[in-house]
Coordinates of C-alpha atoms in Angstrom, one line a residue:
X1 CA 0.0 0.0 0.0
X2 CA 1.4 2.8 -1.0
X3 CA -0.1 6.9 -0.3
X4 CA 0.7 10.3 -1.2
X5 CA 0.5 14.0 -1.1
X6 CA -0.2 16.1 -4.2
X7 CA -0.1 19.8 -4.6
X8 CA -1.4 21.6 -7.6
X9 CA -0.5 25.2 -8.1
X10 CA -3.4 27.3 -7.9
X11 CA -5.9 25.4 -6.4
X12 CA -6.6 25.4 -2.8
X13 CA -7.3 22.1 -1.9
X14 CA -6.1 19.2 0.1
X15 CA -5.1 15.9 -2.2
X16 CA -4.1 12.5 -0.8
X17 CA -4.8 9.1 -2.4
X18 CA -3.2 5.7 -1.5
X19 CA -2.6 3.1 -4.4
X20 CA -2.5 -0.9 -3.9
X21 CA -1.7 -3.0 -7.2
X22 CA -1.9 -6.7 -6.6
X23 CA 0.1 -9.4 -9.0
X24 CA -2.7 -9.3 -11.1
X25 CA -1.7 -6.0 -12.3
X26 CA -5.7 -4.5 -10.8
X27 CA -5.1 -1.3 -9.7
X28 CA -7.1 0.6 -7.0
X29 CA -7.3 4.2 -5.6
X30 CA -8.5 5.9 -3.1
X31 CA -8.8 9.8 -3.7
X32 CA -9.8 12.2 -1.4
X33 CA -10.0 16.3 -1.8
X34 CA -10.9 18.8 0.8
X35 CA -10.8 22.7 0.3
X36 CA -8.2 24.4 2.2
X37 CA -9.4 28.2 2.0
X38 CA -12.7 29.5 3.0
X39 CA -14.9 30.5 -0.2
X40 CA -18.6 29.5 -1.3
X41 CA -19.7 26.2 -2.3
X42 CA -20.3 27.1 -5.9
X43 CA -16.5 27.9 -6.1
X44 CA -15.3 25.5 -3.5
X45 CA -17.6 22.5 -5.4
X46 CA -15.1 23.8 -8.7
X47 CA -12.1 23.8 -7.1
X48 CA -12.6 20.2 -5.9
X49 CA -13.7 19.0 -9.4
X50 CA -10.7 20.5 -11.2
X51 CA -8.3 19.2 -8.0
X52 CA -10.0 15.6 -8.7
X53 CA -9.4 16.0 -12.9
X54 CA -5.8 17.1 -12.5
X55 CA -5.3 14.9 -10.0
X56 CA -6.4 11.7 -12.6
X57 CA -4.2 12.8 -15.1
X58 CA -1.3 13.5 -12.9
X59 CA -1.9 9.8 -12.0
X60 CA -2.9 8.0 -15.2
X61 CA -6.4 7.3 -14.4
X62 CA -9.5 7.5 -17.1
X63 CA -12.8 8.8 -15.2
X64 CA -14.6 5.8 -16.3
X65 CA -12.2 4.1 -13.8
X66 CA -14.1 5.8 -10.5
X67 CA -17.0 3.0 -9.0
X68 CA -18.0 5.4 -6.1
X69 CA -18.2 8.8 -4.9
X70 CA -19.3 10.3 -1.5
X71 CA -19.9 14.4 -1.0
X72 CA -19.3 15.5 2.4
X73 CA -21.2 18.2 2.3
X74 CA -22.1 21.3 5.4
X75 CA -25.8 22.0 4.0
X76 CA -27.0 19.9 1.5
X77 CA -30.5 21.5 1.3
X78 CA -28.7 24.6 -0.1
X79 CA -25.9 22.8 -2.2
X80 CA -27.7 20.3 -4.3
X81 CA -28.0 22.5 -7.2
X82 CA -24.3 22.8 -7.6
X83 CA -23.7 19.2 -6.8
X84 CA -26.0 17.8 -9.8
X85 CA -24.2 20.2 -12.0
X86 CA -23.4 17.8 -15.1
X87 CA -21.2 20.1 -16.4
X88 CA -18.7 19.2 -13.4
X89 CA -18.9 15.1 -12.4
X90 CA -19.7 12.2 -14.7
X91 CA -22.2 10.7 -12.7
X92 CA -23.7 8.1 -14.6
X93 CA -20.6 6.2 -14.0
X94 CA -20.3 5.4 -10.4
X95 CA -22.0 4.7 -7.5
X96 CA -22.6 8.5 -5.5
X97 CA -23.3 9.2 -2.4
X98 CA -24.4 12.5 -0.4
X99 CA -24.4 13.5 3.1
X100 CA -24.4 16.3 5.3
X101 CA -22.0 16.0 7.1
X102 CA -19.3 19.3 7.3
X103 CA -15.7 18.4 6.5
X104 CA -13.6 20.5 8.9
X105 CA -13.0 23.9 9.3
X106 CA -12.5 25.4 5.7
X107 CA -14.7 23.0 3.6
X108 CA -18.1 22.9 2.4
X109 CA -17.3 20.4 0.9
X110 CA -14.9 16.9 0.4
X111 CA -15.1 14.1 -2.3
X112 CA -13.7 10.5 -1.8
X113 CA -13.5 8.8 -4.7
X114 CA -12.9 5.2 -5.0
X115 CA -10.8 3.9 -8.3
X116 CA -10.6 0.8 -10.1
X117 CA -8.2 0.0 -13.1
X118 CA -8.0 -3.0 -14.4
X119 CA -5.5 -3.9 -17.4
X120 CA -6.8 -6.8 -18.7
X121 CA -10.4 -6.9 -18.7
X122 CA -12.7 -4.1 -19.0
X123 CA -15.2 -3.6 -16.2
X124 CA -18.7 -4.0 -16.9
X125 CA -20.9 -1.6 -15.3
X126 CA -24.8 -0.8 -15.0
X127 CA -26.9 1.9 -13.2
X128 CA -30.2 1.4 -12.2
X129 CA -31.7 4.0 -9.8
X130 CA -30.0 4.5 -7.0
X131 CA -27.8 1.4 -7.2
X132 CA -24.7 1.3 -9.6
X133 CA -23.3 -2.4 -10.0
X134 CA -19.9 -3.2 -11.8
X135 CA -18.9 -6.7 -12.8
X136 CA -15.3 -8.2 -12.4
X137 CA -15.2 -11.9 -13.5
X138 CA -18.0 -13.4 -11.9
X139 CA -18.6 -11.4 -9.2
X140 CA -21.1 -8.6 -9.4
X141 CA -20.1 -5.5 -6.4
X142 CA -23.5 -3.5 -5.7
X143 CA -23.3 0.0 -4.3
X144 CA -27.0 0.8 -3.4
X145 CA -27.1 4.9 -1.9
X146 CA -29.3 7.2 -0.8
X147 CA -31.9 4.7 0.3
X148 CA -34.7 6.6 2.3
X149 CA -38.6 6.0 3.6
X150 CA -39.7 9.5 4.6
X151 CA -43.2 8.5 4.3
X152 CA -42.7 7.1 8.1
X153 CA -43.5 9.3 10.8
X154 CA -40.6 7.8 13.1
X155 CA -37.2 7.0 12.8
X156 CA -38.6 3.5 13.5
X157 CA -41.0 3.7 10.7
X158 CA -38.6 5.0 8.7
X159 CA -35.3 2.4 9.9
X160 CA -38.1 -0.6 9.1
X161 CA -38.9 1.0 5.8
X162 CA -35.4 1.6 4.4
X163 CA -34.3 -1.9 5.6
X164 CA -37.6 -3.2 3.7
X165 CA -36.6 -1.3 0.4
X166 CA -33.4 -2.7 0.0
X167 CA -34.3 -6.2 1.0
X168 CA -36.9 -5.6 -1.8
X169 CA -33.7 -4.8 -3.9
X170 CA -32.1 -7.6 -2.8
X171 CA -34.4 -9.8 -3.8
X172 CA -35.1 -9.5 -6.7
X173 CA -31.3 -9.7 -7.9
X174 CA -31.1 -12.6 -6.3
X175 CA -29.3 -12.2 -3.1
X176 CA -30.1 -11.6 0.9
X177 CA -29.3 -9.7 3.8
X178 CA -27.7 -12.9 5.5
X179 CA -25.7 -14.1 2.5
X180 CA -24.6 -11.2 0.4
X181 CA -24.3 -7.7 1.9
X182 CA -21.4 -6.6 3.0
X183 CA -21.2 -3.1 4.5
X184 CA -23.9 -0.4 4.8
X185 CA -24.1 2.7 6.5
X186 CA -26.6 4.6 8.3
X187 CA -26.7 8.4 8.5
X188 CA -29.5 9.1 11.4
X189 CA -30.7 12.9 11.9
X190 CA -30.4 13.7 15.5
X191 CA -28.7 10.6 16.9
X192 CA -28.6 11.6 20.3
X193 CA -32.2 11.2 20.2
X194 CA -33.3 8.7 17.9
X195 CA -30.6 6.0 17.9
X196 CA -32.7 3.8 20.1
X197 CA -35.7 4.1 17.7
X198 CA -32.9 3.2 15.0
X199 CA -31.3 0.3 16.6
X200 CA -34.9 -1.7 17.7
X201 CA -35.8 -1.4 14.0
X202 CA -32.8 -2.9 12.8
X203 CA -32.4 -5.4 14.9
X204 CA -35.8 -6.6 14.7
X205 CA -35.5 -6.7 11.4
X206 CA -32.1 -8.5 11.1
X207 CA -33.7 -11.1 13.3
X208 CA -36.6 -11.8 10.5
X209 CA -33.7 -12.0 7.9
X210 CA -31.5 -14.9 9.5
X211 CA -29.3 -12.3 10.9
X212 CA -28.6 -12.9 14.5
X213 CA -25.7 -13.0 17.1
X214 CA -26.2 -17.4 16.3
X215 CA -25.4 -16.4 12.2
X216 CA -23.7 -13.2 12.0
X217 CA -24.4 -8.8 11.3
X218 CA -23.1 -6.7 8.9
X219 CA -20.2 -4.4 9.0
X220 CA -21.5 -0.9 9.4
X221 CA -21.2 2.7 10.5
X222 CA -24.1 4.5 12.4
X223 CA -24.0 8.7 12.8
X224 CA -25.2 11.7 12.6
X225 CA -26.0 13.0 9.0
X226 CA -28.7 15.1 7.2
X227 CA -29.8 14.6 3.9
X228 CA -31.5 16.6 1.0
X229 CA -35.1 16.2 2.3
X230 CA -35.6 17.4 6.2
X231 CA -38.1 15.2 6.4
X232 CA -35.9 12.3 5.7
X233 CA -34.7 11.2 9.6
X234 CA -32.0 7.7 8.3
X235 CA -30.4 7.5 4.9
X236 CA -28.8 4.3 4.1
X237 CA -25.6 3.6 1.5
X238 CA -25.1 0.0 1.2
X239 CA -22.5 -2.4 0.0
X240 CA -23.3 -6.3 -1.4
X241 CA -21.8 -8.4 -3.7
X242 CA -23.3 -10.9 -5.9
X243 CA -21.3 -14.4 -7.0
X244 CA -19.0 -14.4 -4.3
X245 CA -18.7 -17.9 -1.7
X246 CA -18.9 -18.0 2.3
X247 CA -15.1 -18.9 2.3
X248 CA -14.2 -15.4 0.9
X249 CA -15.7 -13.7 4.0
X250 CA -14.2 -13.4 7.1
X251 CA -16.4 -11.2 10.1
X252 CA -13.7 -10.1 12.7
X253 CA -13.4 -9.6 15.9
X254 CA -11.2 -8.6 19.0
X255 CA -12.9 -9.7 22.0
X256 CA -10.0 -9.1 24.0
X257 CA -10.3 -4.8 23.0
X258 CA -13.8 -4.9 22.3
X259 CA -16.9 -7.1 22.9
X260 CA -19.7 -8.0 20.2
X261 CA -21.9 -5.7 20.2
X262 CA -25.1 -7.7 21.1
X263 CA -23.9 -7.4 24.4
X264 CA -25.3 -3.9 24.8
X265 CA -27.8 -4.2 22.3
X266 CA -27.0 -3.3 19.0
X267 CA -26.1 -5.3 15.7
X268 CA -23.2 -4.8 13.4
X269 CA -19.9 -6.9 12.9
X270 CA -16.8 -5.1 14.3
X271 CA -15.3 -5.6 10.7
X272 CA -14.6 -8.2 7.9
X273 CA -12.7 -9.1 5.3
X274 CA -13.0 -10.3 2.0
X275 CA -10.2 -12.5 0.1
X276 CA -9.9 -12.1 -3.8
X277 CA -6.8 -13.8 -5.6
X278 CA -4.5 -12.0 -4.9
X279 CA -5.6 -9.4 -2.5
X280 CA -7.8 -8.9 0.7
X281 CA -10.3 -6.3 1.3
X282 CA -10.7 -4.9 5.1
X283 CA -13.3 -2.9 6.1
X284 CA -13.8 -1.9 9.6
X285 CA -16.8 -0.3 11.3
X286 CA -17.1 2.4 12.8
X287 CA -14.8 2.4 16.2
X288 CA -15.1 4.2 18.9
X289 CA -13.2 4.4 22.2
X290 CA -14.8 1.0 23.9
X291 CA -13.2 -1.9 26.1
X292 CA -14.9 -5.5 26.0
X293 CA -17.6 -5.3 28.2
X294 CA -19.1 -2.2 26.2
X295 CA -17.9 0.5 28.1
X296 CA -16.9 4.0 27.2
X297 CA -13.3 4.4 28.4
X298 CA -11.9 8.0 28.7
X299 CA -14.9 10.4 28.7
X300 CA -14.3 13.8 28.0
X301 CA -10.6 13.0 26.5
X302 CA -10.2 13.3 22.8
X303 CA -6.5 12.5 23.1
X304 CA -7.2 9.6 24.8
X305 CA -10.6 8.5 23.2
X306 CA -8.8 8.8 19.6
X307 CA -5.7 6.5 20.9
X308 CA -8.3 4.0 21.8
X309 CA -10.0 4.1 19.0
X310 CA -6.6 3.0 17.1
X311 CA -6.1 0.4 19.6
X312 CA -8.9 -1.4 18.7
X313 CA -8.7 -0.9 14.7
X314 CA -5.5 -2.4 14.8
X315 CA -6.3 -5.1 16.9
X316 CA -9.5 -5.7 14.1
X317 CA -6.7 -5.1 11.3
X318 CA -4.4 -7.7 13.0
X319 CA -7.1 -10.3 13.2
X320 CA -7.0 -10.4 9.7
X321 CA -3.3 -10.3 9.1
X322 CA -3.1 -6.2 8.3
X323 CA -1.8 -3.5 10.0
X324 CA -2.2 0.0 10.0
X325 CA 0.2 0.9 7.4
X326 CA -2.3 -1.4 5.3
X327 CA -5.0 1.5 5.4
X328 CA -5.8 3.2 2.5
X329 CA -9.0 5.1 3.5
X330 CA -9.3 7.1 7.1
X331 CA -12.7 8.6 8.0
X332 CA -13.2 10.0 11.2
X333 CA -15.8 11.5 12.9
X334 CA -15.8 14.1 15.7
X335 CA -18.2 15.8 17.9
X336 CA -17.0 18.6 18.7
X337 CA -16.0 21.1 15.9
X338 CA -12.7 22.1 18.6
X339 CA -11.5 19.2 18.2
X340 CA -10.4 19.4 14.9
X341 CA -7.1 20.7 15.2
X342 CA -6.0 18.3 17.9
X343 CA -7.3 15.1 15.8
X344 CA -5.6 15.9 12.7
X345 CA -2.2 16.6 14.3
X346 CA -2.5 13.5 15.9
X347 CA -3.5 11.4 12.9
X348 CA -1.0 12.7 10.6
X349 CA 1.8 12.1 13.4
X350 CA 1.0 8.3 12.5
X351 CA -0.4 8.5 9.2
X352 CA 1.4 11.3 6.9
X353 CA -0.6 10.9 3.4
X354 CA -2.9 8.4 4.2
X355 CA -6.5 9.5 2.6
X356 CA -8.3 11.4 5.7
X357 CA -11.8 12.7 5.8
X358 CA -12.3 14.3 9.3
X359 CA -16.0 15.4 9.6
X360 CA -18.4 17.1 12.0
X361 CA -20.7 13.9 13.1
X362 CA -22.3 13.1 16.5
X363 CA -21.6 9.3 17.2
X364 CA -24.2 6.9 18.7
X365 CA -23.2 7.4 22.0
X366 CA -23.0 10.9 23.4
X367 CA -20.1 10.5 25.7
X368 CA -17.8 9.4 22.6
X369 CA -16.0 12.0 21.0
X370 CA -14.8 10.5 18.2
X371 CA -15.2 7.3 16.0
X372 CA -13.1 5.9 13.0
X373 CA -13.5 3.7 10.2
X374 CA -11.2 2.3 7.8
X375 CA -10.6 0.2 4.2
X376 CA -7.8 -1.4 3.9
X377 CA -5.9 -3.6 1.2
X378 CA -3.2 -6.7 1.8
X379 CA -1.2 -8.9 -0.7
X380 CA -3.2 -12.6 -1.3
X381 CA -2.1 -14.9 -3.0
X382 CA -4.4 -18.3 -3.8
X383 CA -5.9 -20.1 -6.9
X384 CA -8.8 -20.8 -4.6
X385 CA -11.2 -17.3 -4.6
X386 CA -12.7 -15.5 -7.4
X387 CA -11.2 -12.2 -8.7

């Protein structure tokens, strides 16, 4: 895994991206841009685009290469207009996401942008809606966003009905909750308040779907986030994948750092990892700064809460045979918008270029102050597991 630093005369925007090429010659990127000088969204939304296109060609990279987007985004309700501007992104060709989420002090907006070049074969890609699917041998990746129910009064309502579209999704393409999705995230309006709503719905639901604490969850990430429609109280992004076998997937955990989280309730998998021919794909959850009984450990500490937080990712990462040098996407949420400064000092000292997204997101539990997830990439080699 390798990551870097770019600058670009001119334009005032931060520009990391990390790089993993396995023996297959497959290469992928991670891209990330965030705005650096205070201006308006409409010029800040321009300097990221022509950041991202200079960026591509200072690497080598074709647009048609990109398979998923995310806008982190301080007021969506206000910025939508610029964001579907199809002068700017080619949107048709990726899976894109959008949340409300504000991406540090200076921006209004970031992008991560998630690359895919393959030398040999040519990926085949559809989309369909809201869900943009690519297809890499005989494995078909699904990237399902912006997956809402505001015609539910409650976040309940509104948890049961999202969960219900996408099952409905799910369905009819031939796969299940239990057997082929992989990672989702949910963005919840006013988490303080309406995780519990949140976490019942899913959990009951899981529970009709074969998904228990007997079977296994899914990987995921649960925050604070806003969307387009102010009506809309969860958003859900969603990742599954079609073709591939139980022995690819590996659910991890670290019970020694941090217990499973049906212990206090709730219902996600800590992390997993997926093993291709000759790479492996590690996502972890969001983390937060937890010991194995469930506990919050250093309340009112950022310092301490972040080094926790790292703890436990690498004692995730380890479990499947990576370590933090292996990650190739950072995204961290924080609480408090003071915090800032501190968190990126500290990240940096351990993780110079690495792709960082550091937004202003209430986690599920008021007394943390910060939460982290991660992707990461490791060498694989095996004649055993699809491509």
């Amino acid at each position: 895994m390798e990551n870097y630093s770019y600058e670009i005369s001119k334009i005032p925007v931060i520009i990391n991206f990390s790089h993993f090429c396995g023996k297959s010659g497959t290469d992928e990127y991670h891209l990330v841009f965030i705005p650096k000088e205070y201006g308006n969204f409409e010029n800040q939304i321009k300097w990221v685009y022509t950041a991202y296109k200079e960026t591509l060609k200072y690497i080598g990279l074709d647009e048609e290469t990109s398979v998923f987007k995310r806008f982190y985004c301080s007021d969506l309700f206000n910025q939508a207009i610029y964001l579907k501007n199809k002068n700017l992104f080619n949107f048709s060709k990726c899976g894109l996401s959008y949340i409300c989420q504000p991406p540090g002090p200076c921006g209004k907006v970031a992008l991560w942008s998630y690359h895919i070049k393959d030398k040999l074969n040519k990926t085949k890609k559809k989309l369909k809606n809201n869900n943009f699917s690519f297809k890499r041998g005989n494995i078909i990746h699904n990237l399902t966003t912006g997956i809402t129910y505001p015609e539910g009064k409650t976040v309940y309502e509104q948890t049961t009905g999202v969960l219900k579209k996408y099952n409905n999704f799910l369905l009819k393409n031939k796969m299940t909750l239990l057997n082929n999705v992989i990672r989702t995230w949910f963005f919840i309006q006013n988490i303080d308040l309406n995780y519990k709503e949140f976490v019942d719905a899913r959990r009951e639901f899981y529970a009709q779907n074969g998904l228990t604490k007997d079977t296994h969850f899914i990987a995921s990430t649960g925050v604070e986030g806003k969307y387009f429609d102010s009506d809309v109280k969860v958003v859900m992004d969603a990742y599954s994948i079609l073709g591939i076998s139980k022995e690819q997937v590996e659910y991890l955990s670290a019970p020694e750092y941090l217990g499973p989280t049906y212990l206090y309730g709730v219902t996600f998998e800590r992390g997993v990892a997926i093993s291709y021919k000759d790479r492996k794909h590690i996502i972890i959850s969001g983390t937060a700064s937890i010991n194995n009984k469930g506990e919050i450990l250093y309340y009112g500490n950022i310092t301490k809460q972040l080094e926790r937080c790292l703890e436990n990712v690498h004692a995730l990462l380890k479990k499947a045979n990576a370590k933090l040098s292996d990650i190739s996407l950072l995204v961290v949420y924080i609480r408090d918008p003071s915090d800032y400064t501190i968190v990126k000092k500290k990240i940096r000292e351990k993780f110079l270029n690495t792709p960082l997204i550091i937004c202003y997101a209430s986690v599920c539990r008021p007394g943390w102050l910060i939460e982290i997830e991660c992707f990461a990439t490791i060498p694989l080699s095996t004649s055993v597991f699809y491509c």
